[in-house]
mmCIF file of C-alpha atoms in Angstrom:
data_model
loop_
_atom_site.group_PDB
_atom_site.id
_atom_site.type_symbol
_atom_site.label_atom_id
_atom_site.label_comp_id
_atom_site.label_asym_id
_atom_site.label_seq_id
_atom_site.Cartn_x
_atom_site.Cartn_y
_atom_site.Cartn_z
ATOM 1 C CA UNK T 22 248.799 86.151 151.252
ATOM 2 C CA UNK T 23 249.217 84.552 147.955
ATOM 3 C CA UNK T 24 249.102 80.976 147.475
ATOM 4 C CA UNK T 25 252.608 80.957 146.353
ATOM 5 C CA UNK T 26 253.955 82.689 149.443
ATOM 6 C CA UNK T 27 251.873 79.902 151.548
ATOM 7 C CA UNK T 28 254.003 76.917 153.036
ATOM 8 C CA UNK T 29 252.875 73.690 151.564
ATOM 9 C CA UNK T 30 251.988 71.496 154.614
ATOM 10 C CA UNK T 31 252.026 68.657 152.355
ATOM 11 C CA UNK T 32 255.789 69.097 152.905
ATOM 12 C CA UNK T 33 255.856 69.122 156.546
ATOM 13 C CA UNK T 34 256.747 65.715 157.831
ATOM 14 C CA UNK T 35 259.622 66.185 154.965
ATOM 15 C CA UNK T 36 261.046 69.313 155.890
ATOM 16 C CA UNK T 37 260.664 68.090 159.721
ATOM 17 C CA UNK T 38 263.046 65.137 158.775
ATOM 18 C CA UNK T 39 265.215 67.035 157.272
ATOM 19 C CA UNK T 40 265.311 69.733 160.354
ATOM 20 C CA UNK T 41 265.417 66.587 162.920
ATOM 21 C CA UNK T 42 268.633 65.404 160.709
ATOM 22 C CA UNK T 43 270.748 68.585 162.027
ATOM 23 C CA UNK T 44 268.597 69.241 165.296
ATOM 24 C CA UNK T 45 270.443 66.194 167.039
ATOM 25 C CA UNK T 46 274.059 66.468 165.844
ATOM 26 C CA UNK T 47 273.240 69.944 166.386
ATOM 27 C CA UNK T 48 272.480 69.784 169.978
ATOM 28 C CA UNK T 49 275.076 67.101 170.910
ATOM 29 C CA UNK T 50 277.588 69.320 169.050
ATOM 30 C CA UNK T 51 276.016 72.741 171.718
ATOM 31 C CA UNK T 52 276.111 70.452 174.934
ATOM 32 C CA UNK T 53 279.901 68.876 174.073
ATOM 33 C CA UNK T 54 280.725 72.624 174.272
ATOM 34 C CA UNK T 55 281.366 72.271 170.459
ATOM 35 C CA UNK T 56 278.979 74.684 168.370
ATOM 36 C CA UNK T 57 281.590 75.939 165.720
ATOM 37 C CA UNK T 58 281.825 72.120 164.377
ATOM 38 C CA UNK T 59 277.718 72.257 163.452
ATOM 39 C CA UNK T 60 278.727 73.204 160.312
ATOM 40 C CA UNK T 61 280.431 70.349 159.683
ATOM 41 C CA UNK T 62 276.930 68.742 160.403
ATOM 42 C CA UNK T 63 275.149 71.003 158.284
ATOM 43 C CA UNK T 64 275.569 69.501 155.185
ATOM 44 C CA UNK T 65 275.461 66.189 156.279
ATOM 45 C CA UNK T 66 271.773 67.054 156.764
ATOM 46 C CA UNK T 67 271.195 67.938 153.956
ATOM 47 C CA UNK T 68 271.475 64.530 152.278
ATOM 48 C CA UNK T 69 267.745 64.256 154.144
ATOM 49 C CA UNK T 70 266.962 67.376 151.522
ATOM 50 C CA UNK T 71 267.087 64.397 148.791
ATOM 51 C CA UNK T 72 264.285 61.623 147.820
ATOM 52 C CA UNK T 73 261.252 64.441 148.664
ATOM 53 C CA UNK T 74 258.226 62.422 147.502
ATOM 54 C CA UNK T 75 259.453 59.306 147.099
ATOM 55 C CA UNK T 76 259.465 56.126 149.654
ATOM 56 C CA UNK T 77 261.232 52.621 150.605
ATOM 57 C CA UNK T 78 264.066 51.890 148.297
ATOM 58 C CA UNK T 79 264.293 54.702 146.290
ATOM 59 C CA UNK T 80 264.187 57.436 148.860
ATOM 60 C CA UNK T 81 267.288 55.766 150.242
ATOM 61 C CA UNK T 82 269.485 55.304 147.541
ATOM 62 C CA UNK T 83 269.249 58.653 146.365
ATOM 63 C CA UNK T 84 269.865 60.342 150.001
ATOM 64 C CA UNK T 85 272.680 57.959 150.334
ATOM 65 C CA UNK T 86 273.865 59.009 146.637
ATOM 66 C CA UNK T 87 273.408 62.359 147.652
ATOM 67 C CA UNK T 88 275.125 61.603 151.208
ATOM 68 C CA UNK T 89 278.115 60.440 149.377
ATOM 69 C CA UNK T 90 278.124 63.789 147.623
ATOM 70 C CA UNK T 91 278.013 66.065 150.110
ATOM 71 C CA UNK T 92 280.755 63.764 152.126
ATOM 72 C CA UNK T 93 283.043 63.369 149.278
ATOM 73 C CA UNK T 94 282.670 67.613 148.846
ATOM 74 C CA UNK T 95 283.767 68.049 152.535
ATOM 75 C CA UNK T 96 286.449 65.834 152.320
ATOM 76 C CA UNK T 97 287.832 67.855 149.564
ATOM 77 C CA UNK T 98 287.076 71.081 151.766
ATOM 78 C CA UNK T 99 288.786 69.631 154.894
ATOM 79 C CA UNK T 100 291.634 68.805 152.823
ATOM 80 C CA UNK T 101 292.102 72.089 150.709
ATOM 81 C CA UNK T 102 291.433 73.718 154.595
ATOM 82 C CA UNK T 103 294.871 71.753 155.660
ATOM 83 C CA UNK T 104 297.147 72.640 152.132
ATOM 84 C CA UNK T 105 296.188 76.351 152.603
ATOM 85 C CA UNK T 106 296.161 76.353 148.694
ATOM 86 C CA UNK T 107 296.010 79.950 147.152
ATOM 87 C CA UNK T 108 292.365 80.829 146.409
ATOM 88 C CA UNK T 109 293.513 79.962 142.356
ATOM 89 C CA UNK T 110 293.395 76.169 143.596
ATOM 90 C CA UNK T 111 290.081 76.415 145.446
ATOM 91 C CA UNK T 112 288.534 77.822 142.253
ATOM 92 C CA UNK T 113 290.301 74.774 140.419
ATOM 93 C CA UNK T 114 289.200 72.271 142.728
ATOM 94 C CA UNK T 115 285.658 73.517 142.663
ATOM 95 C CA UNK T 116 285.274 73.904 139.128
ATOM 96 C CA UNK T 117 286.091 69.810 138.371
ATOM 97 C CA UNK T 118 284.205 69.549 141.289
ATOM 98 C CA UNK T 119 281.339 71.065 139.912
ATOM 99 C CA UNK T 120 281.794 69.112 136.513
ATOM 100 C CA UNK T 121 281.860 65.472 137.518
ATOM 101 C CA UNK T 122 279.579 66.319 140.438
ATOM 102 C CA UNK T 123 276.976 67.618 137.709
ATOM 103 C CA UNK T 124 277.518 64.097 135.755
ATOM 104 C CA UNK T 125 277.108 62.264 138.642
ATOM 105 C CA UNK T 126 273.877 64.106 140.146
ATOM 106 C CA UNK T 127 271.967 63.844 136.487
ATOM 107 C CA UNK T 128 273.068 59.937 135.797
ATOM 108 C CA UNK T 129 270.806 58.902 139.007
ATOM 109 C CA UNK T 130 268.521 61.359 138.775
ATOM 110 C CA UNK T 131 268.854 62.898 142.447
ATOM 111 C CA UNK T 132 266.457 65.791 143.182
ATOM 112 C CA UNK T 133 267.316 68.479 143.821
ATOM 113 C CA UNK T 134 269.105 68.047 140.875
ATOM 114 C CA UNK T 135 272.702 69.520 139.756
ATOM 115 C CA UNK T 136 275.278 69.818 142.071
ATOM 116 C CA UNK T 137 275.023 72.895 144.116
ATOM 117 C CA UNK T 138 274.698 71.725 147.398
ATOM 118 C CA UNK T 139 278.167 69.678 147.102
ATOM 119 C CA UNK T 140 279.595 72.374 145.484
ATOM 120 C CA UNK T 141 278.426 75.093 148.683
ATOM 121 C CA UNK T 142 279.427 72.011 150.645
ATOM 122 C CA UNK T 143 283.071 72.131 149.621
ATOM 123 C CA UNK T 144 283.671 75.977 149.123
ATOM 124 C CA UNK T 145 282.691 76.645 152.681
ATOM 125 C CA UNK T 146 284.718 73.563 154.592
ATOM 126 C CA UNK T 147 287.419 74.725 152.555
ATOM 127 C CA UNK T 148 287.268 78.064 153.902
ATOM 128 C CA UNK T 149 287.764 77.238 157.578
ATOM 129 C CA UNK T 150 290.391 78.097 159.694
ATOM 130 C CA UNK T 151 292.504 74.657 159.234
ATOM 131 C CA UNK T 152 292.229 74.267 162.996
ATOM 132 C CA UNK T 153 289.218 74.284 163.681
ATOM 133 C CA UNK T 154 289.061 70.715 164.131
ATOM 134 C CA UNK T 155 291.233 67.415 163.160
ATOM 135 C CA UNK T 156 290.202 65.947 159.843
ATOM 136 C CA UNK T 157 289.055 62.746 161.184
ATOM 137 C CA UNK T 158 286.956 64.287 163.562
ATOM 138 C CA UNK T 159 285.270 66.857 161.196
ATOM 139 C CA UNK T 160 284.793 64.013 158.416
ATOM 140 C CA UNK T 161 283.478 62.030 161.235
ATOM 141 C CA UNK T 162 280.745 64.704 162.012
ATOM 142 C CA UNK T 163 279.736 64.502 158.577
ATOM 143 C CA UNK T 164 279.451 61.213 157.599
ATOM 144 C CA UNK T 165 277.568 60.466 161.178
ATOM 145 C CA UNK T 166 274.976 63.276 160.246
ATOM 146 C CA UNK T 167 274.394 61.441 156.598
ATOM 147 C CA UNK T 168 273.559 57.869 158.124
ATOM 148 C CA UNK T 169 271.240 59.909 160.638
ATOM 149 C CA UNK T 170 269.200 61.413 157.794
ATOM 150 C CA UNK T 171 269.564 58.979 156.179
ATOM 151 C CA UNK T 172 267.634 57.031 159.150
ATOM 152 C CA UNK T 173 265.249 59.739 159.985
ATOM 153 C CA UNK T 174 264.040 59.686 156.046
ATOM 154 C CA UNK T 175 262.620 56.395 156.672
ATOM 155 C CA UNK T 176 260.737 57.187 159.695
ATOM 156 C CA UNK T 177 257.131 57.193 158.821
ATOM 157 C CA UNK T 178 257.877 55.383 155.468
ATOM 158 C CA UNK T 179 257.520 51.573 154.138
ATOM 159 C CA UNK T 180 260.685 49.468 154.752
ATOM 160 C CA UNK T 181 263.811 50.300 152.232
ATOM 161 C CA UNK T 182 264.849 46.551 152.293
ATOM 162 C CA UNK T 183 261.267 44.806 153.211
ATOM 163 C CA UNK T 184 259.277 43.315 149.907
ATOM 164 C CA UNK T 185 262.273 42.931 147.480
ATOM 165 C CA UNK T 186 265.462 41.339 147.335
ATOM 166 C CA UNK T 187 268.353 43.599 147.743
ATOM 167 C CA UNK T 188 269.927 43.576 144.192
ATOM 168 C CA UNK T 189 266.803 45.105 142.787
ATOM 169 C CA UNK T 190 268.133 48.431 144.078
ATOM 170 C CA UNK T 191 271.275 48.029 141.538
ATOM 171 C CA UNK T 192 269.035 49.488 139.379
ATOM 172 C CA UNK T 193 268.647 52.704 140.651
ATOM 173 C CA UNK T 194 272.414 53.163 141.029
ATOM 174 C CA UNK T 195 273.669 52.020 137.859
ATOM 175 C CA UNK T 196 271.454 54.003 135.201
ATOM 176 C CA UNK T 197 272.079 55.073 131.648
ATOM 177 C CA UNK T 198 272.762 59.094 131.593
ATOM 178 C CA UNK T 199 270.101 61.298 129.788
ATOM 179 C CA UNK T 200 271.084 62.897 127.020
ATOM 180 C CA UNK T 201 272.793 66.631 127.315
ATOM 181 C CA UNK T 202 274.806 65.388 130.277
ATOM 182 C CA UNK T 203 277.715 66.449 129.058
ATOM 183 C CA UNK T 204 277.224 69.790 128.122
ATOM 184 C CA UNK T 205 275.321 70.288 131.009
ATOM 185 C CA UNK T 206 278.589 69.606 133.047
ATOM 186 C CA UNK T 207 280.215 72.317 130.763
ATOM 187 C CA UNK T 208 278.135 74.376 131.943
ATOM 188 C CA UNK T 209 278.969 74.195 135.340
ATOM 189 C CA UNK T 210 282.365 74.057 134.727
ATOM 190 C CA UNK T 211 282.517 77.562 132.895
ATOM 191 C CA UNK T 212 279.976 79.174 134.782
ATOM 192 C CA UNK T 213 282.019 77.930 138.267
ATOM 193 C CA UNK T 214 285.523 79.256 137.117
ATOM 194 C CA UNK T 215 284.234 82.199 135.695
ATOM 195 C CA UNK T 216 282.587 83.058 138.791
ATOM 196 C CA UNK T 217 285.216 82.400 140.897
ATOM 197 C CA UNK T 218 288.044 83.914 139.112
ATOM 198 C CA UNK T 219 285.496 87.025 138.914
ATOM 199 C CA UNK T 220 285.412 86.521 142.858
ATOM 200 C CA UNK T 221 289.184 86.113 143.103
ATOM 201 C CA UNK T 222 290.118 89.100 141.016
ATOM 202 C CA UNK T 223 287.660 91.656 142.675
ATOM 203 C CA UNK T 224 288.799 90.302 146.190
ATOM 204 C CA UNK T 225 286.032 89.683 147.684
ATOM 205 C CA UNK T 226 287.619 87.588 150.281
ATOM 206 C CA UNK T 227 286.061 83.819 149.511
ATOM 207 C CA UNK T 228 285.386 83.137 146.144
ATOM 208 C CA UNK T 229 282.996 79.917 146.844
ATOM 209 C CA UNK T 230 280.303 81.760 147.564
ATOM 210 C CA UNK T 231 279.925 83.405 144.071
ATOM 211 C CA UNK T 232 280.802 79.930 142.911
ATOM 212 C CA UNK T 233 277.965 78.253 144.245
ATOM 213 C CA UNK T 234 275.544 80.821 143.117
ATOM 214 C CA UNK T 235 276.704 80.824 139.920
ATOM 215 C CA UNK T 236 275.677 76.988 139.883
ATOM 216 C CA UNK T 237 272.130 77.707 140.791
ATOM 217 C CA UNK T 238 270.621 79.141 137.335
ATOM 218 C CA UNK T 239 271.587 76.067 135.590
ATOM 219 C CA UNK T 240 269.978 73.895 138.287
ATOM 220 C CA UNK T 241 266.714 74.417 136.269
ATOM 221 C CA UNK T 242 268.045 73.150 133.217
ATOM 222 C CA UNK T 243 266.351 69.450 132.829
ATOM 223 C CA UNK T 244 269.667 67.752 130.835
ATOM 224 C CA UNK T 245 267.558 64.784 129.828
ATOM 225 C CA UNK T 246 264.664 67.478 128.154
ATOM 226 C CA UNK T 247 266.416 70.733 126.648
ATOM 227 C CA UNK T 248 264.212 73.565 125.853
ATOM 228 C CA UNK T 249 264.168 77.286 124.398
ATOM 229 C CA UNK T 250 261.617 77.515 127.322
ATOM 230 C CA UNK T 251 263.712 77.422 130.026
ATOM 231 C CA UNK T 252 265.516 80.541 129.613
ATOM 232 C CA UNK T 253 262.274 82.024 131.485
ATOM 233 C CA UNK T 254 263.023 79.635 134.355
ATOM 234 C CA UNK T 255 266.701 80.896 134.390
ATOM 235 C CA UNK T 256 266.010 83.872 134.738
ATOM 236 C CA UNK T 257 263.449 83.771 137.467
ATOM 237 C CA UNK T 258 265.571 81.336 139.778
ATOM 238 C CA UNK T 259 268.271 83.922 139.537
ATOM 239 C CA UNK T 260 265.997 86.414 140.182
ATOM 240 C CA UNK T 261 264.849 84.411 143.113
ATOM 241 C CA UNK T 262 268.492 83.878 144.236
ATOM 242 C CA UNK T 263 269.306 87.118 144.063
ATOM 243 C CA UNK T 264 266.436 88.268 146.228
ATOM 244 C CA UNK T 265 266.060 85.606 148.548
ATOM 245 C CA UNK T 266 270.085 86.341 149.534
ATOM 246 C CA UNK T 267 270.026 89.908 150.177
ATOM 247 C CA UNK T 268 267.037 89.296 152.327
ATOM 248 C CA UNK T 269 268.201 87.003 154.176
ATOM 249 C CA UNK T 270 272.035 88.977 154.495
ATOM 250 C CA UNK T 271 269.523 92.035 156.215
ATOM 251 C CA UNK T 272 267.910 88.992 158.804
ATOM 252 C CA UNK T 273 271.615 87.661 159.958
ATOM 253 C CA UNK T 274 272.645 91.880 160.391
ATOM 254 C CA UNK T 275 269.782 91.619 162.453
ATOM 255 C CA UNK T 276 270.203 88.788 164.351
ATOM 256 C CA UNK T 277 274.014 89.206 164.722
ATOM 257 C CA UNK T 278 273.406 92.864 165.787
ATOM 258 C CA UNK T 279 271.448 90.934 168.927
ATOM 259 C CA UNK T 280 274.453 90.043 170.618
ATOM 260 C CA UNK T 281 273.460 86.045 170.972
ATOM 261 C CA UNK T 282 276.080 83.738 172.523
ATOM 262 C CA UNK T 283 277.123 80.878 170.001
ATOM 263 C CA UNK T 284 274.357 78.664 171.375
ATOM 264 C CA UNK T 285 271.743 80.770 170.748
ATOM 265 C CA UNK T 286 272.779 81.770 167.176
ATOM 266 C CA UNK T 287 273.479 77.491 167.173
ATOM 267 C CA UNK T 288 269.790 76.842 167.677
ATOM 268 C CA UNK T 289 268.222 79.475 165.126
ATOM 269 C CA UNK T 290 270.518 78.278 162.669
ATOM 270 C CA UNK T 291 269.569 75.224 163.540
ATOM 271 C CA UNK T 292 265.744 76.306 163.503
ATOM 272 C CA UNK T 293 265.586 77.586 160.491
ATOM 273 C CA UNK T 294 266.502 74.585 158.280
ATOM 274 C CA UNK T 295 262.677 73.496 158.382
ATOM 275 C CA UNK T 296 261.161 76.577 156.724
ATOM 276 C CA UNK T 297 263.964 76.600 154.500
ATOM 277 C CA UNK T 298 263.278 72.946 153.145
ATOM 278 C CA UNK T 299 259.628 73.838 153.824
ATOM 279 C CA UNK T 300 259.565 76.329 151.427
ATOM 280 C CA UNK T 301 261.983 74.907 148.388
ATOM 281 C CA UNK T 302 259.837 73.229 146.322
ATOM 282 C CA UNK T 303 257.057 75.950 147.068
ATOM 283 C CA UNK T 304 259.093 79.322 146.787
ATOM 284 C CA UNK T 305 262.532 78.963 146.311
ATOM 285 C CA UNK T 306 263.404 82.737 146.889
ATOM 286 C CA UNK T 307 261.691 82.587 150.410
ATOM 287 C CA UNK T 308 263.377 79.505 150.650
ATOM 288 C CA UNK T 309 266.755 81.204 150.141
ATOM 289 C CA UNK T 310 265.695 83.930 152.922
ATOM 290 C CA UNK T 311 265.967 81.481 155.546
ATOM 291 C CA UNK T 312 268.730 79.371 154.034
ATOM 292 C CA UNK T 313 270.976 82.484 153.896
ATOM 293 C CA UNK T 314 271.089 83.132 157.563
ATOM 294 C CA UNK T 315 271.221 79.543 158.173
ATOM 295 C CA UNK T 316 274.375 79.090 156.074
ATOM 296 C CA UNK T 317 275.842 82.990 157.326
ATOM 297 C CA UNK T 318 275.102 82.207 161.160
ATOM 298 C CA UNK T 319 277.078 78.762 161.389
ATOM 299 C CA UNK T 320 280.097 79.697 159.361
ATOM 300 C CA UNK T 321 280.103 82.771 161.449
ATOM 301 C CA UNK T 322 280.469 80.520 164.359
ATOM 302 C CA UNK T 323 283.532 78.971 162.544
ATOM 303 C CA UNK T 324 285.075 81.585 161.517
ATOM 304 C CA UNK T 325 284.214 84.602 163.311
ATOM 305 C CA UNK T 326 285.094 87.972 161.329
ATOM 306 C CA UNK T 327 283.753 91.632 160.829
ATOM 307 C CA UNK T 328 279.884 91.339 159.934
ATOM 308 C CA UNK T 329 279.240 93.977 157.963
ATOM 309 C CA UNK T 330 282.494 93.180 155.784
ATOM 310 C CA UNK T 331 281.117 89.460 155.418
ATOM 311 C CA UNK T 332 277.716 90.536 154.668
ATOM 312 C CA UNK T 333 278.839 93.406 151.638
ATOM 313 C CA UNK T 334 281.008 90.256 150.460
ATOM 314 C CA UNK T 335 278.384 87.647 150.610
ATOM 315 C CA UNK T 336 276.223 90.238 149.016
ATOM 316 C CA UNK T 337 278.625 91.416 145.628
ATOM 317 C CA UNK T 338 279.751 87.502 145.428
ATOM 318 C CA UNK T 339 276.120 86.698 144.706
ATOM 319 C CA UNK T 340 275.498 89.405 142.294
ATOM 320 C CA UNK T 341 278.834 87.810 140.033
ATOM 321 C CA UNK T 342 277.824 84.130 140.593
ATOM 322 C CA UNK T 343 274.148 84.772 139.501
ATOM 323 C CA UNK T 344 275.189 87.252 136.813
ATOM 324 C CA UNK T 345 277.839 84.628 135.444
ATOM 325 C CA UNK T 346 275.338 81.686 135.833
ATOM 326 C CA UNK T 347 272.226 82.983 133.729
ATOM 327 C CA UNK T 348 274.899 84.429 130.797
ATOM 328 C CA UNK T 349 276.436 80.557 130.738
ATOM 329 C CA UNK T 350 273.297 79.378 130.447
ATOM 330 C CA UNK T 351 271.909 82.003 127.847
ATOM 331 C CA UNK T 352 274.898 80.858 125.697
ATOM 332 C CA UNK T 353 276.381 77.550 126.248
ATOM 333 C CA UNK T 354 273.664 75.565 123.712
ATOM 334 C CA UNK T 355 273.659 72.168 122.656
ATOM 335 C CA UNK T 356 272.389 71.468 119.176
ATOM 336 C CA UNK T 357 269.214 70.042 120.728
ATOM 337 C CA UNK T 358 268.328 73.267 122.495
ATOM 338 C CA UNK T 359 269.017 75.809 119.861
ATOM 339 C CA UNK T 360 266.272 77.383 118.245
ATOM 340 C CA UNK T 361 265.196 75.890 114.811
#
């Protein structure tokens, strides 16, 4: 096997956190009789994603920075969910979205950086039937799944608030933005609507997911250290992306062709958050493999529908957000990155 196709072990008390952080919700969520809402927990978990190599204070900030993210992208979901706004608004909503989440992610620093995983966060809550669960209760869900990774990420790790006095933590809230912030965020911003107006106009039922692909190219762009060099890195992350989706759309056919109850497609979901984190920092298109069927297995439990229709949809809306993502960030050039 080659060594970059080997999981890094180094990362496996991390990605175990960060699989713990949506095993619990998870399973209280499958015993109240309640697996559709896991979803809802989902990306609460992921705030545990955030901080990966880092300890006490630091590792907490940023997965509560990140926690208020992914919360403040469901919210938006949950309440787009309720307006039933025409898919025009979603693509709207997402693309300021994008923009000040992009702005927000680079001024602290989080890793992983840019904001795709708020961005994914509000595209698919906003998708849900707008019954699927009161407001308060699916906000709840959320926010309660943040504070628990947030609490499982300092298992095993010195004491956030033990050594130093509190206010010494200011400092890695309030921080002065790297340069190339800005057009950074315009970058997500065109690359976002572009994507999802391509989505809308094609019909390919939900344009979020070519959204949120479109926002991965760019995620490799450093907006603190522009470079001509990066266009190589572009173009392999959307080559990964590309790849690791379609994979992973041929492993949910499979496992939804099984003919699973909810709680057993609940608990592989669930499951397969660990390789997934496992893997990102190692490989991110067999990262994406996993994450795929993650993602397509608990919104399927949402909101069930034809699978071979969601699957050719997932499948095209990837192919425009990727396309749309690497030509934004081919073209969109500060002065500091062009080529002298």
């Amino acid at each position: 096997m080659p060594p970059s196709y080997r999981p890094d072990l180094s990362d496996g008390g991390h990605a175990l956190r960060v699989a713990l952080a949506l095993l619990v919700p998870g399973v209280l969520l499958i015993i109240a009789g309640l697996p559709e809402l896991i979803v809802y927990a989902e990306f609460g978990a992921f705030a545990g994603m955030y901080g990966r190599g880092e300890t006490g204070r630091p590792r907490i900030v940023h997965q509560l920075q990140a926690g208020g993210l992914l919360t403040a992208g469901e919210a938006l979901g949950i309440a787009l969910a309720r307006f039933e706004g025409s898919h025009w608004l979603l693509v709207a909503v997402g693309v300021a979205f994008a923009a000040i989440g992009s702005v927000l992610a680079d001024a602290v620093r989080l890793r992983p950086p840019g904001p795709f995983f708020f961005l994914f966060a509000f595209g698919a809550t906003a998708t849900l039937p707008a019954g699927l669960a009161p407001a308060g209760q699916a906000l709840g869900i959320c926010v309660a799944t943040v504070l628990f990774a947030v609490a499982v990420g300092t298992v095993g790790r010195p004491h956030p608030l033990r050594g130093r006095p509190w206010w010494d933590g200011i400092a890695l809230v309030f921080r002065r933005p790297a340069p190339g912030v800005g057009i950074h965020a315009l970058r997500y911003a065109l690359a976002v609507g572009l994507a999802g107006c391509a989505g809308v106009l094609v019909g390919v039922d939900h344009a979020n997911w070519a959204m949120a692909a479109a926002a991965v190219p760019l995620a490799v762009i450093d907006a603190g250290r522009p470079s001509d060099a990066e266009t190589g890195l572009v173009l392999t992350r959307a080559a990964h992306r590309t790849v690791g989706t379609f994979v992973g759309l041929l492993v949910t056919a499979g496992l939804l062709a099984l003919g699973l109850g909810p709680a057993a497609l609940a608990l592989i979901a669930i499951a397969l958050l660990f390789p997934t984190e496992l893997y990102m920092a190692r490989h991110y298109a067999v990262a994406i493999g996993f994450f795929t069927p993650l993602i397509m297995l608990l919104t399927e439990l949402a909101d069930p529908t034809d699978p071979m229709r969601m699957l050719l949809y997932r499948g095209v809306d990837t192919l425009i957000g990727v396309v749309v993502g690497v030509a934004v960030a081919l073209l969109v050039r500060s002065p500091a990155e062009r080529p002298r």
